[in-house]
Coordinates of C-alpha atoms and ligand atoms in Angstrom, one line a residue:
X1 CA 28.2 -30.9 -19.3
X2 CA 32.1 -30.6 -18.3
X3 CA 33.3 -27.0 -18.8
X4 CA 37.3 -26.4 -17.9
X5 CA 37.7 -29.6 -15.8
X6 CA 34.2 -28.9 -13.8
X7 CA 30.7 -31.1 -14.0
X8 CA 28.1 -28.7 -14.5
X9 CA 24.8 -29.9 -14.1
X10 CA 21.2 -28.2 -14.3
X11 CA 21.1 -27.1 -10.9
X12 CA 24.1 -25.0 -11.2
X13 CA 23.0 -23.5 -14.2
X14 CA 20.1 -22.7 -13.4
X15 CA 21.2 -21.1 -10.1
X16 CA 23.5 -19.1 -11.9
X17 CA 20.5 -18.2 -14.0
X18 CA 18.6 -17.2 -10.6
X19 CA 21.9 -15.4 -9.9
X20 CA 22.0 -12.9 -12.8
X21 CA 17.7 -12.6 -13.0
X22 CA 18.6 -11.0 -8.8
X23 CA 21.2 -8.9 -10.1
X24 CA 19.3 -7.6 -13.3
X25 CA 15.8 -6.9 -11.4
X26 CA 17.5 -5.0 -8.5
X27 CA 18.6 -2.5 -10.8
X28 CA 21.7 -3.8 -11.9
X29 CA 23.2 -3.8 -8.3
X30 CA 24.0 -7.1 -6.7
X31 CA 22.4 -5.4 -3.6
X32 CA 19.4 -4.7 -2.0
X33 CA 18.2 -1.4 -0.8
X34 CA 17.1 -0.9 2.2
X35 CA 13.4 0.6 2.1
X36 CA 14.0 3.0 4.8
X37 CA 17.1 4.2 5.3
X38 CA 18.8 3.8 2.2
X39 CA 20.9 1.4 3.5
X40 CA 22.8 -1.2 1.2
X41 CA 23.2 -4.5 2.7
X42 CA 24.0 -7.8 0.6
X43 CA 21.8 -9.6 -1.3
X44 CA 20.9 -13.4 -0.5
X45 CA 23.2 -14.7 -3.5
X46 CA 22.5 -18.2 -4.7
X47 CA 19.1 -20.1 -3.9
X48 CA 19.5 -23.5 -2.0
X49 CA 17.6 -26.0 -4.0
X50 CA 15.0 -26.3 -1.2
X51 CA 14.0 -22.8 -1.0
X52 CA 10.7 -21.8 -2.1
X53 CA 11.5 -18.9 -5.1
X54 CA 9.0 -15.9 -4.7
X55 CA 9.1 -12.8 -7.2
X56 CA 8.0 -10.2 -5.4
X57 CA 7.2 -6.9 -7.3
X58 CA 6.6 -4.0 -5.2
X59 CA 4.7 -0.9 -6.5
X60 CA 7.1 1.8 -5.2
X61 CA 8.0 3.7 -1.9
X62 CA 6.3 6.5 -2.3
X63 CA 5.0 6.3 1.6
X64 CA 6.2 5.4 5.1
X65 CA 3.3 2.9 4.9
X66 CA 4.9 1.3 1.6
X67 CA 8.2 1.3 3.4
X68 CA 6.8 -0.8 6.3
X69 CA 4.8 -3.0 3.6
X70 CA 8.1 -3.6 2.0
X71 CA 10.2 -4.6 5.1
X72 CA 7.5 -6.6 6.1
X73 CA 7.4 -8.4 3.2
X74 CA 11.7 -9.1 3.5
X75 CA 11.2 -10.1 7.2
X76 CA 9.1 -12.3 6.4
X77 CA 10.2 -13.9 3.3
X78 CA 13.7 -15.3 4.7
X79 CA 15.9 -18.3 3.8
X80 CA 15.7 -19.2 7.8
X81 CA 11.7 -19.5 6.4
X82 CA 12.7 -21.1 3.7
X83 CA 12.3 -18.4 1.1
X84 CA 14.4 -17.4 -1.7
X85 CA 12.9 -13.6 -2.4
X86 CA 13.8 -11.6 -5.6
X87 CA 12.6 -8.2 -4.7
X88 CA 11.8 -5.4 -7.4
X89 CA 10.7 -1.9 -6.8
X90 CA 8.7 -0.5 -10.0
X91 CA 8.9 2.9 -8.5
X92 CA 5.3 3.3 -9.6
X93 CA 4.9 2.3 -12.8
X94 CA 3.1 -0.4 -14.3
X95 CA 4.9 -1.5 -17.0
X96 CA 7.6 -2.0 -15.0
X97 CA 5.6 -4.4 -12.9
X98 CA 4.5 -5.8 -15.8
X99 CA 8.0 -6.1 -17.0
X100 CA 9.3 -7.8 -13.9
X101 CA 6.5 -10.6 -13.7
X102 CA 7.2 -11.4 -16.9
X103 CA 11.0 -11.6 -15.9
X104 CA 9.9 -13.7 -12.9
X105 CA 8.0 -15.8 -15.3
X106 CA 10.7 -16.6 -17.7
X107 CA 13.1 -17.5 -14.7
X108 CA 9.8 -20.0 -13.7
X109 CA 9.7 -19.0 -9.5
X110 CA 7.7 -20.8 -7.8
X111 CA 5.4 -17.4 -6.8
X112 CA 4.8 -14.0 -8.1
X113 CA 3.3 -11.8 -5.5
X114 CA 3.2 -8.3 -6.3
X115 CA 1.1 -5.0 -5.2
X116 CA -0.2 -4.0 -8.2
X117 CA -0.1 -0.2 -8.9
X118 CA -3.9 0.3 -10.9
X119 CA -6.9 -1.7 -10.7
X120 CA -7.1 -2.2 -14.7
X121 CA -4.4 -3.4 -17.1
X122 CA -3.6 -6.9 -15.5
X123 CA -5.6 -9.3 -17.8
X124 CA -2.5 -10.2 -20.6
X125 CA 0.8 -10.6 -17.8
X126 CA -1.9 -12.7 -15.1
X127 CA -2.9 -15.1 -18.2
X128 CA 0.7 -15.2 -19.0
X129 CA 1.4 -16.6 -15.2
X130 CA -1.1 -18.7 -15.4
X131 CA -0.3 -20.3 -18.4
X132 CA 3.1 -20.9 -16.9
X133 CA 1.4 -22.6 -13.9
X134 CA 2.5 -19.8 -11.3
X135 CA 0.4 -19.1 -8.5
X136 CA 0.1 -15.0 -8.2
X137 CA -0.5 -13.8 -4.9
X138 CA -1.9 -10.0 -4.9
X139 CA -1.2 -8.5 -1.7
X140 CA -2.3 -4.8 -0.7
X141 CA -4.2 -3.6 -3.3
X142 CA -6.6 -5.3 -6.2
X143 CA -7.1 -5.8 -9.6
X144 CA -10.1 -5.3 -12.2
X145 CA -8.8 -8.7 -13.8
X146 CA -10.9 -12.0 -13.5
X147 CA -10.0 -13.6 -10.1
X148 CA -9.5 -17.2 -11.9
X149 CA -6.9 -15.4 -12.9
X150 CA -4.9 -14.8 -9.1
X151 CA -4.5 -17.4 -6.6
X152 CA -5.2 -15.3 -3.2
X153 CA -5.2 -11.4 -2.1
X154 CA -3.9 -10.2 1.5
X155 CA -4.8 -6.8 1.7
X156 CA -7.1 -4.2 3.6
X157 CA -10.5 -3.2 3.1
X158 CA -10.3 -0.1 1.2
X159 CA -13.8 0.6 0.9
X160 CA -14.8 0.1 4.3
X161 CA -12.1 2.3 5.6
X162 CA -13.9 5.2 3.5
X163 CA -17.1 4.6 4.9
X164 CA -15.6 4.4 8.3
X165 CA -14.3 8.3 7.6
X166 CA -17.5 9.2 6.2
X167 CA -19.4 7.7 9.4
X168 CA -17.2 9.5 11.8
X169 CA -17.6 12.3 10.3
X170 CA -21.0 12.1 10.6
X171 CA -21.1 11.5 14.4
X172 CA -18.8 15.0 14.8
X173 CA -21.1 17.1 12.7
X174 CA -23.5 16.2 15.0
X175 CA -22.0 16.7 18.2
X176 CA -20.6 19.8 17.3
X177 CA -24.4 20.7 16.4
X178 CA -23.4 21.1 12.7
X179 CA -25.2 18.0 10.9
X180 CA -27.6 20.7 8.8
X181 CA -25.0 23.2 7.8
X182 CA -23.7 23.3 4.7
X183 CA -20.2 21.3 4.8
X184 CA -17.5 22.0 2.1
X185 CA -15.2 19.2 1.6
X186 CA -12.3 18.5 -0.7
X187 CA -10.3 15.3 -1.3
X188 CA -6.6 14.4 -1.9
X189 CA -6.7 10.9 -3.6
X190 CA -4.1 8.9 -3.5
X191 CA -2.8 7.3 -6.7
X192 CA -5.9 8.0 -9.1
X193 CA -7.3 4.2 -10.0
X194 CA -6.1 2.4 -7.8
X195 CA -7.8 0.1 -5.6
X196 CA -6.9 2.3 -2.2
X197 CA -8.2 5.5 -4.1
X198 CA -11.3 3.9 -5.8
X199 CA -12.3 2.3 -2.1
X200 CA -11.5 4.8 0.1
X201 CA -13.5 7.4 -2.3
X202 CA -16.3 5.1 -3.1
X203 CA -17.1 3.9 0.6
X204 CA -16.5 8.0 2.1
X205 CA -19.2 8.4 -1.1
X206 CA -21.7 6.2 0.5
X207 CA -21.6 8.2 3.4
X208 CA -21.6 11.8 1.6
X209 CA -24.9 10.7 0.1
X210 CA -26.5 10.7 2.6
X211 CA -26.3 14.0 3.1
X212 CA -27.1 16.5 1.1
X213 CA -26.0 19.2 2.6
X214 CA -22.3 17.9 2.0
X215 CA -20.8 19.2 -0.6
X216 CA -17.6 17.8 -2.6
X217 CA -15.8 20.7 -3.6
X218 CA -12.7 19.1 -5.4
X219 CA -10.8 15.9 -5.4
X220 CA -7.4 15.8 -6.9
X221 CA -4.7 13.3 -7.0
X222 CA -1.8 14.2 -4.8
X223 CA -0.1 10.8 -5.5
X224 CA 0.2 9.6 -1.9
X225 CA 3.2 11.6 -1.7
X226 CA 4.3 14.7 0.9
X227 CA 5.0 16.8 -2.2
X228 CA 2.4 16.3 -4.6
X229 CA 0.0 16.7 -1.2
X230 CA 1.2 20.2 -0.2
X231 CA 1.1 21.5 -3.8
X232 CA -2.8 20.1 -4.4
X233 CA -3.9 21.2 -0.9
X234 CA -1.7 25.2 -1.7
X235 CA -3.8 25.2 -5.1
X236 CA -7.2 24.1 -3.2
X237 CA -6.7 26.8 -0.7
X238 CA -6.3 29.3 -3.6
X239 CA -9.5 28.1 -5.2
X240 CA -11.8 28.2 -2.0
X241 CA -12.1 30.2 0.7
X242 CA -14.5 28.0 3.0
X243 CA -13.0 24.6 3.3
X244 CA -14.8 22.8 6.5
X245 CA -13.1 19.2 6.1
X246 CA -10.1 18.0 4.0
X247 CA -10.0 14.4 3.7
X248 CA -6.0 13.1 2.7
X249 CA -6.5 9.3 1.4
X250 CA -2.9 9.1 3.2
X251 CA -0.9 10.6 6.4
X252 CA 1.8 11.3 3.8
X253 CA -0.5 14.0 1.7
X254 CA -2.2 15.0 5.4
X255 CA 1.3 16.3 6.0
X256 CA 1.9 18.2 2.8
X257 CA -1.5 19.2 3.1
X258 CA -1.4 20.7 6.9
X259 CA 2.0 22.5 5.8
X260 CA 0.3 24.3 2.7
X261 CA -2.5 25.7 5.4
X262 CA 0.5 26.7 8.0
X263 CA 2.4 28.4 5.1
X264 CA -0.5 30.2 4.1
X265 CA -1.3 31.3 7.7
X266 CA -4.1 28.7 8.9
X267 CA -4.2 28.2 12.1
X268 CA -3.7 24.1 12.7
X269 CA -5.3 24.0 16.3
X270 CA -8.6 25.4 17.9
X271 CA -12.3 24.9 16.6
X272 CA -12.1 27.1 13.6
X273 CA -9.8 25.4 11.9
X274 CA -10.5 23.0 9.2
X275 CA -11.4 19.2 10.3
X276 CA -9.2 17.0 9.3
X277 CA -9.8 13.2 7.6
X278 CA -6.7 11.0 7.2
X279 CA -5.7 7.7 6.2
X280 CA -3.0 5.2 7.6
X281 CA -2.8 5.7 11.2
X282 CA 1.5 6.1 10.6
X283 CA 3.1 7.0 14.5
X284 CA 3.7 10.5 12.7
X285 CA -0.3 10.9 11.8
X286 CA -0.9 9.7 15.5
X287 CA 0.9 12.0 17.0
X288 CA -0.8 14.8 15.0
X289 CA -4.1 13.3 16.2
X290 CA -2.6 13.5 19.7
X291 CA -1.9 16.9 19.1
X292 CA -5.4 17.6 17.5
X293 CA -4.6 18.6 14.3
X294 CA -5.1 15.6 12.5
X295 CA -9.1 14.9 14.0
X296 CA -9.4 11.0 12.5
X297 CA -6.9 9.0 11.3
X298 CA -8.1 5.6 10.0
X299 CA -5.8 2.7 10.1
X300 CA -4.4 0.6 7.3
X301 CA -2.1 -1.9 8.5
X302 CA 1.0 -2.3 6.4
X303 CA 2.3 -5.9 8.0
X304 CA 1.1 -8.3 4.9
X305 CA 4.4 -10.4 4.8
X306 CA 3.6 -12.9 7.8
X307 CA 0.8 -13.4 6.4
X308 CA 1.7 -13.6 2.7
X309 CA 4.8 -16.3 4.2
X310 CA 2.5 -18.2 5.5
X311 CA -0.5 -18.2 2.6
X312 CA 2.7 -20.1 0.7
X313 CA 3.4 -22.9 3.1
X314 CA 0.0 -23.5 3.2
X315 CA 0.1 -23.8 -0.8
X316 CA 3.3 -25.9 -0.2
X317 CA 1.9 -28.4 2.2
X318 CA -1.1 -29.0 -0.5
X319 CA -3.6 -27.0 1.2
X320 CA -6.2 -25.2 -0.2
X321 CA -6.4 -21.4 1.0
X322 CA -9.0 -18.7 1.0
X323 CA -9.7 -15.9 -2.0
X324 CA -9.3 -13.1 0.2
X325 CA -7.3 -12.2 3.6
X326 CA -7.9 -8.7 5.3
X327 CA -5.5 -7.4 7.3
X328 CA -7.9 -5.9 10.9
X329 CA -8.3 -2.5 10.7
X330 CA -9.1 0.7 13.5
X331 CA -9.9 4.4 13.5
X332 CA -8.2 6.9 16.0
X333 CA -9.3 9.6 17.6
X334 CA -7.7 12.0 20.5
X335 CA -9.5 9.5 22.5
X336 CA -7.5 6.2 21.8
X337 CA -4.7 7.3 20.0
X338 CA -1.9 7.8 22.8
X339 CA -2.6 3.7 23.6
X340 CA -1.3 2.8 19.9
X341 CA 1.4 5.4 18.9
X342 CA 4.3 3.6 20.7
X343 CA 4.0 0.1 18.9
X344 CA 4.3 1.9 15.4
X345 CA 7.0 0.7 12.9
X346 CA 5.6 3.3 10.4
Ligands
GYE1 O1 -2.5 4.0 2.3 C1 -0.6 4.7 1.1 C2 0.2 4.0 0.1 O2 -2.3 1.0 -1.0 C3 -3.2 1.1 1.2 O3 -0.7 3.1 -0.5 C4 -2.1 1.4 0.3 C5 -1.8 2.9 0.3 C6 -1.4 3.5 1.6 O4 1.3 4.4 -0.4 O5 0.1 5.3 2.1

């Protein structure tokens, strides 16, 4: 084609086509946000014909652990690797997933990684990739969906990380001398049906069962957020008077939670206070373990880019990779936390 005196051939349409898909999916801005600190720095412009095209779909940022996923995820994914990244942030809602895989479709990347939001509702937009020969790469969380229908999932062992709470738990109530008291416990979930909150609940679950002098009180969704923590954990403490352990699925609820208890005059230290079960291992929830507020934290590493970068050359070079990748995982104490909290990016 020869527009105004100039050849323009495929490539440089469809580049330009790239061009305006970046600038529509990052909210109309030809920049990218900075996950943590709001800063705005310039987007990679214009793919180099070589660089592998990933759509990347994240589910929000509502947690310092979804703010290191995220910048893990753009550290890794860089044009010095060879990547050319279009970023999207649903801010927690699926369609808006959906919508941007299908955008990512249409523009025909090369892969559509995303962390999906829900377990359920994935079946019609995975076919659609599929159909459209895309490999999908779930990272982080997992899907109901059939897994013909993915190529891979990096992620962390949800379920395990439950039972791991539950199973400390148990060791405590016994060396405090308390394994046949009654214990009253109540939950803040993280995002109700998704894959963290249906793992962490059903492998903590396995444990409770155990016992039946455990006793689930309540579980209520405080969203993985500060906010929504604080105002579950204020209305919890208005319902019950004799709360032994509250489990947060998140350090991000832990904190809203332990500022409800100090703003209705709980004391956060000492043995009568309530034992407290938390998820993440973030350097602020290890330095309330440190402090002995926060009794367990167990980790959930957020660092999935590396190995999300290097899933895809392996699919490059031909290779076949595995069905799933889990990220290693720990659980801190007072006793092993001060060795860990300096190395935290989250
Ligand atoms: O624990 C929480 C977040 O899916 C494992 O999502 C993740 C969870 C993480 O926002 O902080």
């Amino acid at each position: 084609m020869i527009y105004n005196g100039y050849k323009i051939t495929h490539k440089v349409v469809f580049s330009l086509l790239l061009l305006l898909f970046a600038v529509s999916v990052s909210s109309c801005s030809p920049f990218n946000v900075d996950e943590t600190s709001q800063n705005v720095r310039p987007a990679e412009t214009e793919p180099a014909e070589n660089l592998i095209r990933v759509g990347f779909s994240q589910l929000g940022s509502e947690s310092k652990w979804r703010r290191a996923n995220s910048i893990s995820i753009r550290d890794a994914l860089t044009v010095d690797d060879g990547f050319f990244l279009q970023f999207n942030n649903a801010r927690q809602k699926q369609e808006n997933q959906i919508k941007a895989i299908r955008g990512f479709i249409s523009q025909q990347v090369d892969y559509i990684a995303f962390c999906p939001v829900t377990e359920d509702g994935w079946d019609t937009v995975l076919k659609e990739a599929k159909d459209a020969n895309i490999p999908v790469i779930l990272v982080d969380r997992q899907v109901s969906a059939d897994s013909s229908l993915y190529t891979t999932w990096i992620g962390e062992n949800m379920r395990k990380e439950g039972e791991n709470a539950g199973l400390w738990l148990e060791k405590i109530l016994e060396e405090r001398g308390k394994n046949h008291d009654k214990i009253n416990i109540i939950e803040l979930i993280g995002t109700r049906g998704s894959s963290s909150q249906l793992g962490r609940s059903m492998g903590f679950d396995t444990v409770c069962e155990k016992h039946k002098n455990w006793v689930m009180l309540d579980r209520e969704d405080g969203e993985f957020t500060t906010a929504k923590g604080q105002e579950v954990m204020s209305g919890f403490l208005q319902k019950y008077d004799d709360i032994d352990v509250v489990v947060c699925q998140n350090d991000d609820m832990a904190i809203g939670a332990l500022q409800a208890m100090k703003d209705a005059g709980m004391d956060l230290y000492g043995d009568e206070k309530p034992i407290i079960v938390s998820f993440d291992a973030s350097r602020q929830g290890l330095e309330m373990v440190m402090q002995g507020i926060i009794d367990v934290d167990v980790e959930c590493k957020p660092s999935s880019g590396e190995k999300l970068a290097e899933v895809i050359h392996e699919l490059e070079r031909g290779n076949q990779v595995a069905k799933e990748y889990y990220m290693d995982e720990e659980v801190f104490t007072i006793d092993n936390a001060l060795k860990y909290v300096d190395e935290r990016s989250y």
